[in-house]
Coordinates of C-alpha atoms and ligand atoms in Angstrom, one line a residue:
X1 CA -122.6 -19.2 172.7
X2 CA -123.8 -21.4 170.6
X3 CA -121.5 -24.3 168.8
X4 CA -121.6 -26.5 166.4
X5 CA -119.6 -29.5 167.6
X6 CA -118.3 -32.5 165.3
X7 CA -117.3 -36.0 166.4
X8 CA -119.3 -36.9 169.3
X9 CA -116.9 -40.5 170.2
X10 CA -115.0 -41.3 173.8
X11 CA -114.1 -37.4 174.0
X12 CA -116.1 -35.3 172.2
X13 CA -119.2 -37.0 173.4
X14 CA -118.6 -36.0 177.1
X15 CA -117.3 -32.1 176.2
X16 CA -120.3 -31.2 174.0
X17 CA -122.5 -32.7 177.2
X18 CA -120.7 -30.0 179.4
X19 CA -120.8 -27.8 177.2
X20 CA -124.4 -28.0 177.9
X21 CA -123.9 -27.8 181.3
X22 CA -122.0 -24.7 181.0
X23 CA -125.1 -23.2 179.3
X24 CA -124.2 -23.3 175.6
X25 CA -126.5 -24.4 173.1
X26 CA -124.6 -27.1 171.2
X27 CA -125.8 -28.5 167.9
X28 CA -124.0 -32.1 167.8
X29 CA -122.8 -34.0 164.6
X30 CA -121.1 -37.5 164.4
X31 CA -121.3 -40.1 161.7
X32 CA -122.5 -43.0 164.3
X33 CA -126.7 -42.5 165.2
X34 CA -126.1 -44.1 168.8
X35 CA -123.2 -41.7 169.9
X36 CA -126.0 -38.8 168.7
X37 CA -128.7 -40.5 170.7
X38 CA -126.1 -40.5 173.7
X39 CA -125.7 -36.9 173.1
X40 CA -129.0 -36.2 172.4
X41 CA -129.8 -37.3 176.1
X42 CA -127.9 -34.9 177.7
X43 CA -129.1 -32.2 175.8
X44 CA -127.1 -31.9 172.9
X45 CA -129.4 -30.9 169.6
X46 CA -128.8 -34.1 167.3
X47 CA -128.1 -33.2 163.7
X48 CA -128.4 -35.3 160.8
X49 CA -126.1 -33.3 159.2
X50 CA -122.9 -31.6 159.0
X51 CA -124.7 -28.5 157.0
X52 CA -127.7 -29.2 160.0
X53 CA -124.7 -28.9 162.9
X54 CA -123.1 -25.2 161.8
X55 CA -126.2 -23.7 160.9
X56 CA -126.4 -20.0 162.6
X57 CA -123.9 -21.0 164.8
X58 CA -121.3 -19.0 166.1
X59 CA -118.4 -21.3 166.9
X60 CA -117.8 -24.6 165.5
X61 CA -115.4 -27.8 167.4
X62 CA -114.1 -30.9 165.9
X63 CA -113.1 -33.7 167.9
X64 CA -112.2 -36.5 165.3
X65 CA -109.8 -39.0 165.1
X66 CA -106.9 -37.2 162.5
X67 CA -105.7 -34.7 160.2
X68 CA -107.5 -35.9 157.6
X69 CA -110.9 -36.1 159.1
X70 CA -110.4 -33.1 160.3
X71 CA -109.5 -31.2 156.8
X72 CA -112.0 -32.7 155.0
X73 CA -115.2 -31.5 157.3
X74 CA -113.1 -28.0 157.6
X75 CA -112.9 -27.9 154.2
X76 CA -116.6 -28.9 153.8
X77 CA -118.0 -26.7 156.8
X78 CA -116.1 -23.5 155.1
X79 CA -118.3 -23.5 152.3
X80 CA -121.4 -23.4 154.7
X81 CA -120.6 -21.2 157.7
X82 CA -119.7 -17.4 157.4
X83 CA -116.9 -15.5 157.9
X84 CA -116.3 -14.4 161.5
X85 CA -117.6 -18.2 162.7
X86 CA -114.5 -19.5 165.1
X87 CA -113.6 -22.9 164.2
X88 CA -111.7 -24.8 167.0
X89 CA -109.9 -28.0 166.7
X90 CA -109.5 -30.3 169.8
X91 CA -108.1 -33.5 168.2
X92 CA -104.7 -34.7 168.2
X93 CA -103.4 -34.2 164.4
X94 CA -100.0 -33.7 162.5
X95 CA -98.5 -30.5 162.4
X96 CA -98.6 -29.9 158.9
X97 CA -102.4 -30.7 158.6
X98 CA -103.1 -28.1 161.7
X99 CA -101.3 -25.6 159.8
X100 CA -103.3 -26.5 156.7
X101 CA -106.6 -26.2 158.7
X102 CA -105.3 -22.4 159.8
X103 CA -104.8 -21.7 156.5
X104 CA -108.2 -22.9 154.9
X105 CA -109.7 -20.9 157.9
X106 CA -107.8 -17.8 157.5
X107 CA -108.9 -18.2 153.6
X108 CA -112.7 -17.6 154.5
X109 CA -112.3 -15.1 157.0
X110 CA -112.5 -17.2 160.3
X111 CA -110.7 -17.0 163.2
X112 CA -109.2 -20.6 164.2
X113 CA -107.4 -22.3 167.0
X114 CA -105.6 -25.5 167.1
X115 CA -106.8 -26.7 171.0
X116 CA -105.1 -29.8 171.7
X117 CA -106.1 -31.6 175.3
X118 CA -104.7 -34.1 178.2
X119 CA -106.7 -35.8 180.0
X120 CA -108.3 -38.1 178.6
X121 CA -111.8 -39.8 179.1
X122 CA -111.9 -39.3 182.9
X123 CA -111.1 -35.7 182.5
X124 CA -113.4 -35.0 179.6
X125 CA -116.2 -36.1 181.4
X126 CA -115.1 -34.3 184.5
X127 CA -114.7 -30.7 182.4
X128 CA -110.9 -31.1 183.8
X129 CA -109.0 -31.4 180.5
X130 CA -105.9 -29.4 180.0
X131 CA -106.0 -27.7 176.6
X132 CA -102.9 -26.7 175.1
X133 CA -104.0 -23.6 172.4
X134 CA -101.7 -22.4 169.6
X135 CA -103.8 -19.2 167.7
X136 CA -103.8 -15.3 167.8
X137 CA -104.0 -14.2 171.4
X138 CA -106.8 -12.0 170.9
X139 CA -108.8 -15.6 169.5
X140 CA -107.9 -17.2 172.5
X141 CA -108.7 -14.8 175.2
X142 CA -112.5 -14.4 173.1
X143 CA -113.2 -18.2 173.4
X144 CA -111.9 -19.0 176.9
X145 CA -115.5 -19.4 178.2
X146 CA -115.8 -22.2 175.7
X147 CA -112.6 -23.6 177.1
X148 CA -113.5 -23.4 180.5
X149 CA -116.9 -25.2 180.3
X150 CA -114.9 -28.0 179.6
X151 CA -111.4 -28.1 181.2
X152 CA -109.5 -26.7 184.2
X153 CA -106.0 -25.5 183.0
X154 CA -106.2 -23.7 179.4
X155 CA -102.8 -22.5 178.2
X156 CA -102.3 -20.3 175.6
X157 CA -98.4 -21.5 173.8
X158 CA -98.4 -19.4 171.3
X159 CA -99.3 -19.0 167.5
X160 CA -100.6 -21.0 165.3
X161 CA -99.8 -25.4 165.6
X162 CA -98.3 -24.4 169.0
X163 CA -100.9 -26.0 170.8
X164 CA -100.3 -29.5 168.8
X165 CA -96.4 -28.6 169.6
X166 CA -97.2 -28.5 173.1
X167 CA -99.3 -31.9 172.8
X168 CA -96.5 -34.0 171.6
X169 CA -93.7 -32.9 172.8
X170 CA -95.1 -33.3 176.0
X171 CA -96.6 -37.5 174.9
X172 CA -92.6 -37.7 173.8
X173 CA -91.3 -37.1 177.2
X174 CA -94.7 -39.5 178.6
X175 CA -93.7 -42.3 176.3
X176 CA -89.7 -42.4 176.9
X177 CA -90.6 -41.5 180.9
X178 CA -92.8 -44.6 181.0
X179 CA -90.5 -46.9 179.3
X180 CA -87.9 -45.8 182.0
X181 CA -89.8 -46.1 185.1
X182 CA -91.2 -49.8 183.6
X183 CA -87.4 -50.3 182.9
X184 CA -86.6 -49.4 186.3
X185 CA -89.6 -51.9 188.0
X186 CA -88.0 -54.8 186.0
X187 CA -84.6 -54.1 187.0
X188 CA -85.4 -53.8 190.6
X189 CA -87.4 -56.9 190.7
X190 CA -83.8 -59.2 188.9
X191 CA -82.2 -57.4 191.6
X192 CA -84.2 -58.1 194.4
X193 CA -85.6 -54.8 195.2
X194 CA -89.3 -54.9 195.9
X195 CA -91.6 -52.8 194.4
X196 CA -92.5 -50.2 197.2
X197 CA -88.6 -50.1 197.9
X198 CA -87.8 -48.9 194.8
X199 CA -91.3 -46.6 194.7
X200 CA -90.7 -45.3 198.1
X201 CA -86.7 -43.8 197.1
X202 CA -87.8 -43.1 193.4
X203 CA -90.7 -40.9 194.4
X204 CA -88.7 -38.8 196.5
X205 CA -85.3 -38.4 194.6
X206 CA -84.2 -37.7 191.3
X207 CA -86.1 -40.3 189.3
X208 CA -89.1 -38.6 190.4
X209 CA -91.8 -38.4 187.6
X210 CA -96.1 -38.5 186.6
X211 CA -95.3 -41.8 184.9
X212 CA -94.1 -43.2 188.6
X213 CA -95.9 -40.8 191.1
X214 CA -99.6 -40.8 189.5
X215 CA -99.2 -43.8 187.0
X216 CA -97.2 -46.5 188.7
X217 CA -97.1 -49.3 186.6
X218 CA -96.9 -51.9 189.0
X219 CA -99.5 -52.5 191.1
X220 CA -99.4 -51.7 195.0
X221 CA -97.6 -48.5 195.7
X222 CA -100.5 -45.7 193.5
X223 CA -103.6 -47.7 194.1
X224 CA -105.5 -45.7 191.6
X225 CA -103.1 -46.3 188.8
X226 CA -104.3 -49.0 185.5
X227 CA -101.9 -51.7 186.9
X228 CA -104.5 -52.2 189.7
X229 CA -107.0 -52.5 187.4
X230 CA -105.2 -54.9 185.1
X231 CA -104.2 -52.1 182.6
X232 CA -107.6 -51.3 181.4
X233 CA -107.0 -47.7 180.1
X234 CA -106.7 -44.8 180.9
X235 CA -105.1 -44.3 178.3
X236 CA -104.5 -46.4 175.2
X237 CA -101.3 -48.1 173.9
X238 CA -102.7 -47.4 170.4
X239 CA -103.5 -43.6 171.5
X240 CA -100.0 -43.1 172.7
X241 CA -98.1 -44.9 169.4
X242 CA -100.4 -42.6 167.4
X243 CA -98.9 -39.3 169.6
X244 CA -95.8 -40.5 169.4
X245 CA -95.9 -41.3 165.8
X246 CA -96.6 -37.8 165.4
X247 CA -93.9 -36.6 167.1
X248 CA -91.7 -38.8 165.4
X249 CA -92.9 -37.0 161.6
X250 CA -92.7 -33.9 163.3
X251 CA -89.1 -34.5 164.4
X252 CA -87.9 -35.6 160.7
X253 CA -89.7 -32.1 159.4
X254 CA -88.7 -29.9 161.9
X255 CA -84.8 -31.7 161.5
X256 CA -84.8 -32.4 165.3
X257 CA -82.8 -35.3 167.1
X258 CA -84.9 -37.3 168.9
X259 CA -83.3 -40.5 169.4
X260 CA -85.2 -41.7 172.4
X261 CA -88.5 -41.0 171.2
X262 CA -87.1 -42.6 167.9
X263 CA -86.8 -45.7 170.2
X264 CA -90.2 -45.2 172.2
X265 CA -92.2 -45.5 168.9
X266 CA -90.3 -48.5 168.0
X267 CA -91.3 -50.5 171.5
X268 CA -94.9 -49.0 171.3
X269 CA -95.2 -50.6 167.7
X270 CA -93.8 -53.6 169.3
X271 CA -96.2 -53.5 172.2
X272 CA -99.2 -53.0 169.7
X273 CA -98.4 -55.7 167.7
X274 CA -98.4 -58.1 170.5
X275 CA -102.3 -57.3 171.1
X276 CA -102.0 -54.2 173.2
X277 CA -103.9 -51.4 172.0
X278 CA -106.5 -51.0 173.6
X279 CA -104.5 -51.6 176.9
X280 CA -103.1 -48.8 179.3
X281 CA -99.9 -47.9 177.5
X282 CA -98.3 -48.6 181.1
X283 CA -99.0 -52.4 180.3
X284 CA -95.8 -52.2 178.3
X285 CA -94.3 -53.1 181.9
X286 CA -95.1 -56.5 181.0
X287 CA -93.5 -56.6 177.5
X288 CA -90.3 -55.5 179.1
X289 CA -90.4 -57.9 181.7
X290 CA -91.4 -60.8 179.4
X291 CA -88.4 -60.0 177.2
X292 CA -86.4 -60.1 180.7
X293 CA -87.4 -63.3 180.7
X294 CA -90.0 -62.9 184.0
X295 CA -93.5 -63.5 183.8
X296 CA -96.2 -60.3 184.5
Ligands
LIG1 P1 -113.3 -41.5 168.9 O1 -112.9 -42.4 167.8 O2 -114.0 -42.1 170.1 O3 -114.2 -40.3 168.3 C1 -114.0 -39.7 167.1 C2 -115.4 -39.5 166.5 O4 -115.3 -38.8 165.3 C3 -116.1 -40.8 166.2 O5 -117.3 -40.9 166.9 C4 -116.4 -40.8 164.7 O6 -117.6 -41.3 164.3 C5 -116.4 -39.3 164.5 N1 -116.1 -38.9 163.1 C6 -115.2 -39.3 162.2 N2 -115.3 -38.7 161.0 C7 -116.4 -37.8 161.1 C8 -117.0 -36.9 160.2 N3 -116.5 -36.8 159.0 N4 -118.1 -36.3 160.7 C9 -118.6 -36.4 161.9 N5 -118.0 -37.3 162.8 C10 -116.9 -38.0 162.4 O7 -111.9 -40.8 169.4 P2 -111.6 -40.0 170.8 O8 -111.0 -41.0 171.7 O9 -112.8 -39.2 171.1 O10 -110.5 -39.0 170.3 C11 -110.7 -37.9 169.5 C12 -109.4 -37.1 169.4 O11 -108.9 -36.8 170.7 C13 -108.3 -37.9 168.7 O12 -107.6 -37.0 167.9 C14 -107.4 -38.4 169.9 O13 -106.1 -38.6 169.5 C15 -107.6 -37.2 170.9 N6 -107.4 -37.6 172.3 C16 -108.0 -38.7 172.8 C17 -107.8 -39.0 174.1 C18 -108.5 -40.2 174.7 O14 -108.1 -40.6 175.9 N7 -109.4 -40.9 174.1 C19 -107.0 -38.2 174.9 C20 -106.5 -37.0 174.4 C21 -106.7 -36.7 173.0

């Protein structure tokens, strides 16, 4: 095939390269010239332009940061490319702006899938992303080549904005899930349980969960978790306030109670304020136990 593929940064960078790899030819775009010359070197065309990027292609990709990056170079790429050209979307956006960038699609003529991923960084480069697609099902079974150059699980969860659905509801339950387990550490350590005690029961029994099992965010017991590594992300505490701020606007549209991921957005806010971002979200471990009155 060949893509046009917009927004080159920590993700889109690495799944334009495999794309590549997979065989595609890939006309890149990105407003940053040193992310292009990245992608340039592993055999990405470099375009100066947007217009440069979609020309005579047959699929185009964003990877940007929002819904409104992504709506504007939709609404700017639909005057250029013609109809029949499937436009994909991989970022992480609001609900209402996905269904927005359907609708401007299905306005020219083009096909469109909202393609949300998991993941992250490590799995991007890897091609291992999950992709969670919401679209017409004949869309998505057409572009799964595209999907499998650059992820291992695809899953198709219905129409369209169902993938972005899928993305945060499933961040909601990451979010809440972490602040439990964290929770749960700081708990155990004013009661005099020691880490692997509580890890070793925990991972076996009913408090079983990713946030424990893969991401443990003490350090010791899942030696390839960020808490070994001093929280260096992995994955950002500013990335997972943005997901569950979305989930959070969702929620008040959609009329849904979500009271604990309500309170999750508040302690990520917290947990950003106090300098976090750009660590692992599992850092928040040491917000709770400094409120606990312990030291990390
Ligand atoms: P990033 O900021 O590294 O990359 C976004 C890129 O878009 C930047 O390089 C920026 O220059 C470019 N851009 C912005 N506006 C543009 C425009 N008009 N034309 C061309 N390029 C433009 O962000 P990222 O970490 O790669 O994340 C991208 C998306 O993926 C976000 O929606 C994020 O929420 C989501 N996501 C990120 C991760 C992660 O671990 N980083 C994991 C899952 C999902």
């Amino acid at each position: 095939m060949t893509i046009g593929f917009i927004g080159l940064g920590h993700m889109g960078g690495p799944m334009a390269a495999n794309l590549v790899k997979a065989g595609h030819a890939v006309n890149g775009f990105d407003l940053s010239q040193p992310l292009l010359d990245e992608a340039s070197s592993k055999g990405v065309t470099a375009c100066d332009s947007l217009a440069e990027a979609v020309a005579g292609v047959d699929t185009v990709i964003t990877m940007l940061p929002a819904g409104k990056h992504v709506l504007s170079v939709w609404q700017e790429l639909l005057v250029m490319v013609p109809s029949g050209t499937l436009l994909i979307d991989c970022s992480t956006i609001d609900i209402d702006s996905a269904r927005m960038a359907h609708d401007l699609a299905a306005g020219k003529g083009c096909p469109s899938l909202d393609a949300p991923v998991s993941g992250g960084t490590g799995g991007a480069a890897a091609g291992t992303l999950t992709f969670m697609i919401g679209g017409e099902q004949a869309v998505f079974s057409k572009s799964q080549p595209v999907f499998e150059a650059m992820g291992k699980r695809i899953i198709h969860c219905g129409d369209a904005t169902a993938g972005q659905a899928a993305k945060i509801c499933n961040n909601m339950i990451l979010g809440i899930s972490m602040i439990a387990v964290g929770e749960a550490f700081v708990l155990g350590e004013k009661l005099g349980l020691s880490h692997q005690a509580l890890y070793d029961v925990a991972s076996v029994s009913s408090g079983q969960c990713w946030s424990l099992t893969t991401y443990c965010p003490v350090p010791g017991p899942v030696p390839t978790s960020p808490a070994n590594n001093d929280y260096k992300p992995g994955f950002a505490g500013a990335l997972m306030l943005k997901d569950l701020k979305l989930s959070q606007e969702a929620a008040q549209s959609a009329g849904a109670i979500t009271p604990l991921g309500a309170k999750a957005a508040e302690l990520y806010t917290l947990f950003n304020e106090l300098g976090n971002a750009d660590k692992d979200f599992s850092g928040i471990i040491d917000m709770l136990r400094q409120k606990s009155g312990g030291t990390a």
